mmCIF file of C-alpha atoms and ligand atoms in Angstrom:
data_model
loop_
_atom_site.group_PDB
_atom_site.id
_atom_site.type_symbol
_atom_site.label_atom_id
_atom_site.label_comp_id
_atom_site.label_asym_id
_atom_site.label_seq_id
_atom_site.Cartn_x
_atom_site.Cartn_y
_atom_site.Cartn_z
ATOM 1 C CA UNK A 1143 23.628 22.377 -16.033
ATOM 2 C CA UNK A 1144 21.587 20.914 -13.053
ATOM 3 C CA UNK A 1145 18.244 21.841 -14.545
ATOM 4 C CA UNK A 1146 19.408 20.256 -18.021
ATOM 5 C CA UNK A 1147 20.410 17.307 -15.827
ATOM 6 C CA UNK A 1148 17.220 16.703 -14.311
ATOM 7 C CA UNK A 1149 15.556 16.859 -17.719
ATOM 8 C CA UNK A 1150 17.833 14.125 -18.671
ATOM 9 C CA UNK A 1151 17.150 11.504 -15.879
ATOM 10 C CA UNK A 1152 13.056 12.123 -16.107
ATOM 11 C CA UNK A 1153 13.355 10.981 -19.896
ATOM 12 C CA UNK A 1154 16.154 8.219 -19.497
ATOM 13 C CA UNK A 1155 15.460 6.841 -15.980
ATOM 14 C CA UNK A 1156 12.705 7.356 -14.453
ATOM 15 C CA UNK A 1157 11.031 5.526 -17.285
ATOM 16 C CA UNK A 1158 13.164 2.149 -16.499
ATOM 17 C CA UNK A 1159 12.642 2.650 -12.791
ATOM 18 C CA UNK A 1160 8.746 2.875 -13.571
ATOM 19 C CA UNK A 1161 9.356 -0.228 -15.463
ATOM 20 C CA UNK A 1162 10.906 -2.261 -12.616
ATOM 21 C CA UNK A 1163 8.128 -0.765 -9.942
ATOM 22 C CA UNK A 1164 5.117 -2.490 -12.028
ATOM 23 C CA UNK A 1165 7.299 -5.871 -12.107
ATOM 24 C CA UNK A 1166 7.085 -5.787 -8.545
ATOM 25 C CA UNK A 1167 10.634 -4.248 -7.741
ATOM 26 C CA UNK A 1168 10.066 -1.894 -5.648
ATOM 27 C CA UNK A 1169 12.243 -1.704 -2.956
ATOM 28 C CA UNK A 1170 16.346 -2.787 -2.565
ATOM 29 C CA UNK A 1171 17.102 -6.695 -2.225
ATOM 30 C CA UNK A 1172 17.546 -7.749 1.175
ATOM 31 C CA UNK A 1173 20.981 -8.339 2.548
ATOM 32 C CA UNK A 1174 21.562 -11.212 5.091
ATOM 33 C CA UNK A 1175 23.017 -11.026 8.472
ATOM 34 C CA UNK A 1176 27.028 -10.271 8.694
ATOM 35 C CA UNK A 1177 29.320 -10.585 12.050
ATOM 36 C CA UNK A 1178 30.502 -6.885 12.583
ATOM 37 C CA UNK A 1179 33.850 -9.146 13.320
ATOM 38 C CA UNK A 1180 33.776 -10.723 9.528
ATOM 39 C CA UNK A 1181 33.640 -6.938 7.734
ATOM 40 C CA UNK A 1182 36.920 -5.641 7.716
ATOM 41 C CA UNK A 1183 38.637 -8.849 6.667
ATOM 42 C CA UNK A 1184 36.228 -9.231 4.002
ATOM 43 C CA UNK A 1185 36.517 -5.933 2.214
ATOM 44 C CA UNK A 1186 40.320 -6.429 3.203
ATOM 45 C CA UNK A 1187 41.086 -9.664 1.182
ATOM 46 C CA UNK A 1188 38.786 -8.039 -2.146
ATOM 47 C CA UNK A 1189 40.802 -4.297 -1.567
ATOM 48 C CA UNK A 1190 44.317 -6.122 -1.519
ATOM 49 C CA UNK A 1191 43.867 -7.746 -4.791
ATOM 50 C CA UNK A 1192 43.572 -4.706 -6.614
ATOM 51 C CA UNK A 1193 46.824 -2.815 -6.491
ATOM 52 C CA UNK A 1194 50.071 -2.878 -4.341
ATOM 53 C CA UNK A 1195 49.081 1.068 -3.242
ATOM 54 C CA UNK A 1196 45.675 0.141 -2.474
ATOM 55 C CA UNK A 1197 47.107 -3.068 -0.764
ATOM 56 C CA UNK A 1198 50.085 -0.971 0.836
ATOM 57 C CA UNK A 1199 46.965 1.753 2.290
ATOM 58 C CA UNK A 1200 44.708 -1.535 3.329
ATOM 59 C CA UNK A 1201 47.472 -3.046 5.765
ATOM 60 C CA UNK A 1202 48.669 0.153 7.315
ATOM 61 C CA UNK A 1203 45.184 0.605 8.750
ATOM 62 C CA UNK A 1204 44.849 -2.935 10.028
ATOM 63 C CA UNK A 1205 48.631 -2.902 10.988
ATOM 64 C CA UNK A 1206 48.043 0.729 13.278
ATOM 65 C CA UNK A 1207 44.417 -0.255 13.736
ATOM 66 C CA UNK A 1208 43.299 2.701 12.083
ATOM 67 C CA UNK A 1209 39.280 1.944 12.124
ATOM 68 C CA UNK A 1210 36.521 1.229 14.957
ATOM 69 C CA UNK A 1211 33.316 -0.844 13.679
ATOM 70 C CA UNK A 1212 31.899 -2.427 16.504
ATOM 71 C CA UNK A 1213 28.703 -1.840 17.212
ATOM 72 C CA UNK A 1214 28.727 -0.307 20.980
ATOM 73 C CA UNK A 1215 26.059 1.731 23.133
ATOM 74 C CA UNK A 1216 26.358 5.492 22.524
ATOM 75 C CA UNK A 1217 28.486 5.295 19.620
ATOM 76 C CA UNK A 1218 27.561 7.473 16.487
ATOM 77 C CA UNK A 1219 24.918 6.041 14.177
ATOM 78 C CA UNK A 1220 26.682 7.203 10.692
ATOM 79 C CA UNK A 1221 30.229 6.093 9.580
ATOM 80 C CA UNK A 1222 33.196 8.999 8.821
ATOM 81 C CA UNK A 1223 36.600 9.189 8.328
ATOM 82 C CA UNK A 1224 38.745 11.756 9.958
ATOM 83 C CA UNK A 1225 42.072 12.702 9.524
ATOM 84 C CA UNK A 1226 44.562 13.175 12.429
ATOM 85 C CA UNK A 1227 47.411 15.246 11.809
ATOM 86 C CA UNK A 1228 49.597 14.437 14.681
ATOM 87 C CA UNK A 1229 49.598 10.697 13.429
ATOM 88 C CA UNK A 1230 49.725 11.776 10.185
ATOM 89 C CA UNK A 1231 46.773 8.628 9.138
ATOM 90 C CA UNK A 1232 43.230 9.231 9.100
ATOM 91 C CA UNK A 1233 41.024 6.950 10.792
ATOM 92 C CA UNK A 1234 37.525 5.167 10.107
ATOM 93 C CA UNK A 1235 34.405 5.114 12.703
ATOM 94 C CA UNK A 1236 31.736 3.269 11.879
ATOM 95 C CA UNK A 1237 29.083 1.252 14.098
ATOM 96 C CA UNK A 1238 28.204 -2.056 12.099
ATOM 97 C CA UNK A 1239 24.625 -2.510 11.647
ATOM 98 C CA UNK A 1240 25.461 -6.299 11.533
ATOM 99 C CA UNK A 1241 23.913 -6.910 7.842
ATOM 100 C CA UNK A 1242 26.436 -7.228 4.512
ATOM 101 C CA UNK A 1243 25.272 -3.944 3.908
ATOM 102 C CA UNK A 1244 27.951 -3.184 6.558
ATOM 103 C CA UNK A 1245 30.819 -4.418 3.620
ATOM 104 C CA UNK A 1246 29.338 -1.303 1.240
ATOM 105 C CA UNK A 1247 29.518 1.071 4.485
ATOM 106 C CA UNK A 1248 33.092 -0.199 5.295
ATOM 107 C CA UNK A 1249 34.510 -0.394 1.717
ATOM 108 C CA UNK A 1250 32.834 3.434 1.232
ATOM 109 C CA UNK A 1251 34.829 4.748 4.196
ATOM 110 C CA UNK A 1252 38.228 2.840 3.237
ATOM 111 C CA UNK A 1253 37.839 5.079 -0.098
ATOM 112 C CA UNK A 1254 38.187 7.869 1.879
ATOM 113 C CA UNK A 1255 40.168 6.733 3.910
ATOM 114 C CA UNK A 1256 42.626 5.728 1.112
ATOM 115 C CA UNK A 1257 41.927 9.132 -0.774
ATOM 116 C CA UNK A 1258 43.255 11.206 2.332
ATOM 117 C CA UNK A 1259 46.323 8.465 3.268
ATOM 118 C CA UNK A 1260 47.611 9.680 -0.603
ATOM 119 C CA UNK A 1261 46.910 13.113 -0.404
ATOM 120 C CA UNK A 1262 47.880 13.056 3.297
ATOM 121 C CA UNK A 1263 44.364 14.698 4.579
ATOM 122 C CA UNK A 1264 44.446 17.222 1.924
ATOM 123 C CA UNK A 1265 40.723 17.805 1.623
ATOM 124 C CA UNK A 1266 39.426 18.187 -2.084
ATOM 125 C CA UNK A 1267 35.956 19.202 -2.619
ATOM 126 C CA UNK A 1268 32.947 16.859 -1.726
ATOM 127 C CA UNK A 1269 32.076 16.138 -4.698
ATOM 128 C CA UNK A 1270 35.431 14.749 -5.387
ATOM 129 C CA UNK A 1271 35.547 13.277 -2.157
ATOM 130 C CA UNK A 1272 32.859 11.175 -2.768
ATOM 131 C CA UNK A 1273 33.904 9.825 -5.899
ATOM 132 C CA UNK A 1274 37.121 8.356 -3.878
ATOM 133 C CA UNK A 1275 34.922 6.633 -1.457
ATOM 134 C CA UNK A 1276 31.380 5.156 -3.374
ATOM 135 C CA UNK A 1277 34.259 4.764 -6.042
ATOM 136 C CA UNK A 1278 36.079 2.150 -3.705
ATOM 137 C CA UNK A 1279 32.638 0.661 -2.814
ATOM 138 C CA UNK A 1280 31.882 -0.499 -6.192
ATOM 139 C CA UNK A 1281 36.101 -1.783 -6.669
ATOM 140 C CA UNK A 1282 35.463 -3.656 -4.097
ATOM 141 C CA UNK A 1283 32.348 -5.335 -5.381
ATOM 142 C CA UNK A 1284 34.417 -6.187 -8.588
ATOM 143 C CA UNK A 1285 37.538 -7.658 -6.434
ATOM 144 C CA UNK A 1286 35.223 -9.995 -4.258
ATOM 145 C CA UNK A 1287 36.935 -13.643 -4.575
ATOM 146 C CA UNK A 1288 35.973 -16.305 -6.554
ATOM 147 C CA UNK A 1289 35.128 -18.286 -3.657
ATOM 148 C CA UNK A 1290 32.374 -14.976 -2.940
ATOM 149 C CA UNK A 1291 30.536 -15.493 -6.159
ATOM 150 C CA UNK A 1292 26.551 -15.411 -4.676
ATOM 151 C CA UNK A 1293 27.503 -12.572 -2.068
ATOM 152 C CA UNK A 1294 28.986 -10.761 -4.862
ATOM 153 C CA UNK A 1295 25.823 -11.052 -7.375
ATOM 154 C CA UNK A 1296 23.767 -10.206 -4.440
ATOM 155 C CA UNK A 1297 25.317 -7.029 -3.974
ATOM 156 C CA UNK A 1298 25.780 -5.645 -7.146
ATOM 157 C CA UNK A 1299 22.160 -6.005 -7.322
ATOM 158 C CA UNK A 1300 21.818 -3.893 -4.612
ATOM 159 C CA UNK A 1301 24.225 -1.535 -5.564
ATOM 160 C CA UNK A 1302 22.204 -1.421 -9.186
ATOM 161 C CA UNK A 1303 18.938 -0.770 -7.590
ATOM 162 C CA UNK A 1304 20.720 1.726 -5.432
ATOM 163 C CA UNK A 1305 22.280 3.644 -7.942
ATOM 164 C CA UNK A 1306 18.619 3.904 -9.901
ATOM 165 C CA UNK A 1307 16.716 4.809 -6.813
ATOM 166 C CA UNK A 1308 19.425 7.335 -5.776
ATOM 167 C CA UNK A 1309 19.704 9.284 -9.353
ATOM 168 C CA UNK A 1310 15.565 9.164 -9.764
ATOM 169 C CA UNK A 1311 15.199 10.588 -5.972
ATOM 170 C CA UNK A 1312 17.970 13.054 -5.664
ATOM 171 C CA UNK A 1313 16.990 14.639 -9.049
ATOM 172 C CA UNK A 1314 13.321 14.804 -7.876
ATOM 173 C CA UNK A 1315 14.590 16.565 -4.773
ATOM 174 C CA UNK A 1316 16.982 19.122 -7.516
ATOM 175 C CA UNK A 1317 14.329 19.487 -9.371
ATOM 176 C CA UNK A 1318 11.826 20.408 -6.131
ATOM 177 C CA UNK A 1319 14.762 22.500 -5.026
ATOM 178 C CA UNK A 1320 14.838 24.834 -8.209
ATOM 179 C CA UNK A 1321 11.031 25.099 -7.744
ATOM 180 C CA UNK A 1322 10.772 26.440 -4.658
ATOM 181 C CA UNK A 1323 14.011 28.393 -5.072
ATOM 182 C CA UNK A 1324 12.384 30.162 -7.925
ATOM 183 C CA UNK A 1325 9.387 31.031 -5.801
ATOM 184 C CA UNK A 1326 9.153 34.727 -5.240
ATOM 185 C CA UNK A 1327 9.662 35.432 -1.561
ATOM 186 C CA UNK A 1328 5.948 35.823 -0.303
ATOM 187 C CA UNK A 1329 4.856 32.744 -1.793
ATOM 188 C CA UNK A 1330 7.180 30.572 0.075
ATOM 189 C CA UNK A 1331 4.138 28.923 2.139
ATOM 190 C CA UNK A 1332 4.649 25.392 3.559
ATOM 191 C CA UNK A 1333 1.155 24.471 1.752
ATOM 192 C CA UNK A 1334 2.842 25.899 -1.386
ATOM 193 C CA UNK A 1335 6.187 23.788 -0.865
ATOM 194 C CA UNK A 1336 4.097 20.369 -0.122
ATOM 195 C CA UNK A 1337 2.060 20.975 -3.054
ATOM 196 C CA UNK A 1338 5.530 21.135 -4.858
ATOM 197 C CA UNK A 1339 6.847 18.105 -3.496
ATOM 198 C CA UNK A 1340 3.524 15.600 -4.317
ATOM 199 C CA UNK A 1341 3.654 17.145 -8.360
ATOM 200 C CA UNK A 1342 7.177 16.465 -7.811
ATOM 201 C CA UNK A 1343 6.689 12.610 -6.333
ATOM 202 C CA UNK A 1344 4.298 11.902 -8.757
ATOM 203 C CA UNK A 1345 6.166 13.260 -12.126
ATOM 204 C CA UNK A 1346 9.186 10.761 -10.923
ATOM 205 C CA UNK A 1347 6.898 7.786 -9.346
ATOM 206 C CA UNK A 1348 8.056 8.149 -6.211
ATOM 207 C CA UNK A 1349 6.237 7.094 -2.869
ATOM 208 C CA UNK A 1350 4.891 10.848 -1.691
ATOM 209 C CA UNK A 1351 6.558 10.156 1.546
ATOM 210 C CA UNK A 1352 9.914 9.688 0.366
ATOM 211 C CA UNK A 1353 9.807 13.716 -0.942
ATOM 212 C CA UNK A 1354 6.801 15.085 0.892
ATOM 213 C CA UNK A 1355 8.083 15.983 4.317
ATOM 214 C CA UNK A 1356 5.410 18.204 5.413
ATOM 215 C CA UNK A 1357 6.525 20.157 8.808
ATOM 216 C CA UNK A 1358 9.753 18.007 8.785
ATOM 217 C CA UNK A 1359 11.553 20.288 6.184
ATOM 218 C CA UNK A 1360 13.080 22.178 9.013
ATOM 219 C CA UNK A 1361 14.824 19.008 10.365
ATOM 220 C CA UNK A 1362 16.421 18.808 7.086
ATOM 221 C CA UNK A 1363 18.739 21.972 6.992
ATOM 222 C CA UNK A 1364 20.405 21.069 3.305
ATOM 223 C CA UNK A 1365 17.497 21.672 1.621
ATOM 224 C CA UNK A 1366 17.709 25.539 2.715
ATOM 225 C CA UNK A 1367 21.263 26.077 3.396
ATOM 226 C CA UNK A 1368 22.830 24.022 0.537
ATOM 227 C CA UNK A 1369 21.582 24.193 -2.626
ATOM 228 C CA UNK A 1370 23.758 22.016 -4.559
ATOM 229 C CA UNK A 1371 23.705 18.966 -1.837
ATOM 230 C CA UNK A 1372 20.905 16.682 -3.686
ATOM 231 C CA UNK A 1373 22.111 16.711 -7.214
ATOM 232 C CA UNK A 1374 26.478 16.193 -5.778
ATOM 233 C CA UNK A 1375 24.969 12.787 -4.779
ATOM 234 C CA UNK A 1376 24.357 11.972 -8.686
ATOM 235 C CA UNK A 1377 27.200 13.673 -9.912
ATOM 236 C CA UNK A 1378 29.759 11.953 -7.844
ATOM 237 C CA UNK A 1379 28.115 8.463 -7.567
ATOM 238 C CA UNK A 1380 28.300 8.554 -11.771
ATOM 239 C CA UNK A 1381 31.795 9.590 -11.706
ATOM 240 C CA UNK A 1382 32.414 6.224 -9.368
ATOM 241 C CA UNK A 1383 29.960 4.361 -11.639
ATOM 242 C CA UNK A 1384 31.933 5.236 -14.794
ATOM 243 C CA UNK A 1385 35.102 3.706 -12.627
ATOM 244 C CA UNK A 1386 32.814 0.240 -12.343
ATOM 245 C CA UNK A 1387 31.653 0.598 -16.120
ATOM 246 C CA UNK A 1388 35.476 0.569 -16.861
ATOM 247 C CA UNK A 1389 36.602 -2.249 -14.381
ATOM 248 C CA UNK A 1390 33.555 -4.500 -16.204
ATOM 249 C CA UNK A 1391 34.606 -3.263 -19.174
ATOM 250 C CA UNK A 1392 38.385 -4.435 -18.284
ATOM 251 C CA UNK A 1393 39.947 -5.891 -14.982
ATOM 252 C CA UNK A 1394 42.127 -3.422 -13.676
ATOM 253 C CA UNK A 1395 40.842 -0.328 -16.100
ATOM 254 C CA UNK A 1396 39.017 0.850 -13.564
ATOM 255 C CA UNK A 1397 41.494 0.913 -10.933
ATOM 256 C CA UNK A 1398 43.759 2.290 -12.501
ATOM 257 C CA UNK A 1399 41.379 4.751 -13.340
ATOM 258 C CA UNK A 1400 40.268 5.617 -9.747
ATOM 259 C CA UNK A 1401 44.118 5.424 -8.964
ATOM 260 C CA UNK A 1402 44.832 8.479 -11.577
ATOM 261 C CA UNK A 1403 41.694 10.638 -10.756
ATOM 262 C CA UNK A 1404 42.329 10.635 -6.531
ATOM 263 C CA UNK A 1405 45.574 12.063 -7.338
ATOM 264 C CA UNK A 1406 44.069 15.265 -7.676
ATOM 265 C CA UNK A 1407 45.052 17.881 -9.124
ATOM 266 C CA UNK A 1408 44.185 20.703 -6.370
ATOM 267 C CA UNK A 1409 44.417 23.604 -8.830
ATOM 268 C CA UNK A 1410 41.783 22.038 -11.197
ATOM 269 C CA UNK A 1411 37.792 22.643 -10.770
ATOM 270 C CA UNK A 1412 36.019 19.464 -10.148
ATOM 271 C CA UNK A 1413 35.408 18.912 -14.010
ATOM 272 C CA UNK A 1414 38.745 19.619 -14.949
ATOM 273 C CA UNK A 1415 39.941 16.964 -13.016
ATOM 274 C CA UNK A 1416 37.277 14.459 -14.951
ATOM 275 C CA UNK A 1417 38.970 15.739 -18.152
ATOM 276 C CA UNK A 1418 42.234 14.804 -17.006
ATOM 277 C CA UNK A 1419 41.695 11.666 -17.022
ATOM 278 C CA UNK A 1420 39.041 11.230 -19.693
ATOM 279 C CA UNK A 1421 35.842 10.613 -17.697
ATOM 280 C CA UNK A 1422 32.549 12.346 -18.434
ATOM 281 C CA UNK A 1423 30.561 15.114 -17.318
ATOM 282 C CA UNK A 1424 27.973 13.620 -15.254
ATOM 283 C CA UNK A 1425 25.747 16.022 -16.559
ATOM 284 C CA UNK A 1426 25.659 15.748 -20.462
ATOM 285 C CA UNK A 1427 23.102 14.064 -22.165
ATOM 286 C CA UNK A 1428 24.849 11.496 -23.648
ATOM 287 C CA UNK A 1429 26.455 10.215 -19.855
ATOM 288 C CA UNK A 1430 22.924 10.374 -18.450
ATOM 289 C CA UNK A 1431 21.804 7.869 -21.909
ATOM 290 C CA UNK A 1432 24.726 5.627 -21.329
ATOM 291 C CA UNK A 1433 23.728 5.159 -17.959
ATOM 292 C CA UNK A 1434 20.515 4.193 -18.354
ATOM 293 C CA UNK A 1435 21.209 1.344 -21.012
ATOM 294 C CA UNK A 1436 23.599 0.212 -18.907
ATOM 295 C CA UNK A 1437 21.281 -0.027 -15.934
ATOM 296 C CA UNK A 1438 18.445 -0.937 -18.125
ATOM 297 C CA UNK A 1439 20.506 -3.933 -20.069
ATOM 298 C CA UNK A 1440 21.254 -5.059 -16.273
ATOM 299 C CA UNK A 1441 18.127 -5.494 -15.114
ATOM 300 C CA UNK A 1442 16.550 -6.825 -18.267
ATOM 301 C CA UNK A 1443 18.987 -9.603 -17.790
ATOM 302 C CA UNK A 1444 18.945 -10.233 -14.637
ATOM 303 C CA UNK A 1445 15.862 -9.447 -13.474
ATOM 304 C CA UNK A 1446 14.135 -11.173 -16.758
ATOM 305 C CA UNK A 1447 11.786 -8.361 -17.784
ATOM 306 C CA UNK A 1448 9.861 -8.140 -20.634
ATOM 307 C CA UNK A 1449 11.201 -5.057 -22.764
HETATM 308 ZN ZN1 LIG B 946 31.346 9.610 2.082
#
């Protein structure tokens, strides 16, 4: 399924990502400079409108003060959400970086945040997992007020670009991943896994830095001791994509959407639960197509490119 996935995104997106490279677009927009202070109200006020359960989740954590932003010396670099059984509430750390990017990081956390305050820290899978919380970030995006119009087009923007450079670049690293794996033992030769990864940049027009990490493969222990970590980033940022498509599609579709799928069903496989509530397989052919028109009709829009 992985491999036939990769095929997919080298004929549906890395074409259109091509495409926006030789327009010039070839890096994310920039984000302007947010008060760590202004984050949690802002995600707040957009989460709230959404649903009384999301809204009931939302003020429980401020009311407790479930969550730690600030940026402070010595404090982690990456944001996580744990849950604490004896308080029976999971709780958010996260040091602000101080840009609106921070809103995505916050709104991404709150998902999970909200996925284990429902299923009272009963871990699903990752993959599942993740849906819950990029799932949230993209909610949020499409509760932003009225009165948050231009912050709002800016970061859908980014969150489009994102979602492009993400699919092309964790599918080159799957598809470098079932290269190597398939190597037979003696031939697994650092020259032989660099020479890999720049066919591999250059068949999805990537920068060879971004996949070529010459002696630094070591520091990067997924790529040997997970083998499914690269292409879980696709799979579960299209499952919270297809929860966006539906919100666009219809306010409140895809909340009640996201709503239905986090209440898991524990005894299901991570597909099973997409059936049960009539989302696609990341995977097939026909998801990967949608996808990319949808992207593609985005940018061409937006962005003004020539077809
Ligand atoms: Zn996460």
């Amino acid at each position: 399924m992985g491999a036939e996935f990769v095929v997919q995104v080298e004929e549906s997106l890395v074409p259109l990502f091509k495409r926006l490279c030789l327009n010039g677009y070839t890096q994310h927009p920039t984000l302007g400079r947010m008060a760590w202070q202004n984050v949690a109200s802002t995600v707040g006020t957009a989460v709230s409108r959404m649903d009384p359960s999301i809204k009931e989740v939302y003020t429980y954590m401020d009311k407790y003060d479930l969550y730690d932003i600030a940026p402070t010396a010595g404090k982690v670099s990456y944001g996580f959400t744990g849950y604490i059984p004896v308080y029976e509430a999971p709780f958010i750390v996260m040091s602000a970086r101080q840009n609106q990017e921070d809103l995505l990081s916050f709104a991404h956390e709150f998902g999970h945040f909200t996925d284990m305050y429902l299923n009272y820290g009963n871990n699903s899978v990752l993959d599942l997992s993740e849906c819950a919380s990029q799932g949230m970030e993209f909610l949020m995006l499409s509760y932003l007020p009225q009165s948050q119009k231009d912050l709002q087009n800016l970061l859908v923007e980014y969150k489009m670009y994102d979602t492009l450079y993400v699919y092309v670049l964790q599918s080159a690293y799957t598809a470098f991943e079932q290269e190597v794996y398939a190597l037979p033992a003696g031939e697994v030769t650092l020259s032989k896994i660099n020479q890999i990864a720049r066919k591999i940049s250059t068949r999805f027009a990537l920068q060879e830095d971004d996949i070529n990490f010459k002696t630094n493969w070591v520091q990067i222990p997924h790529f040997f001791q997970e083998g499914f970590y690269c292409i879980s980033y696709c799979v579960s940022g299209d499952v919270a994509f297809q929860i966006y498509q539906a919100e666009c599609a219809q306010a409140g579709s895809g909340v009640d959407l996201y709503l239905d799928l986090i209440h898991w069903n524990s005894e299901q496989t991570f597909l099973e639960n997409l059936q049960r509530v009539n989302l696609k397989n990341p995977c097939e052919k026909t998801r990967v197509q949608e996808l990319a028109q949808f992207l593609s009709d985005y940018f061409t829009q937006e962005m003004s490119l020539a077809a």
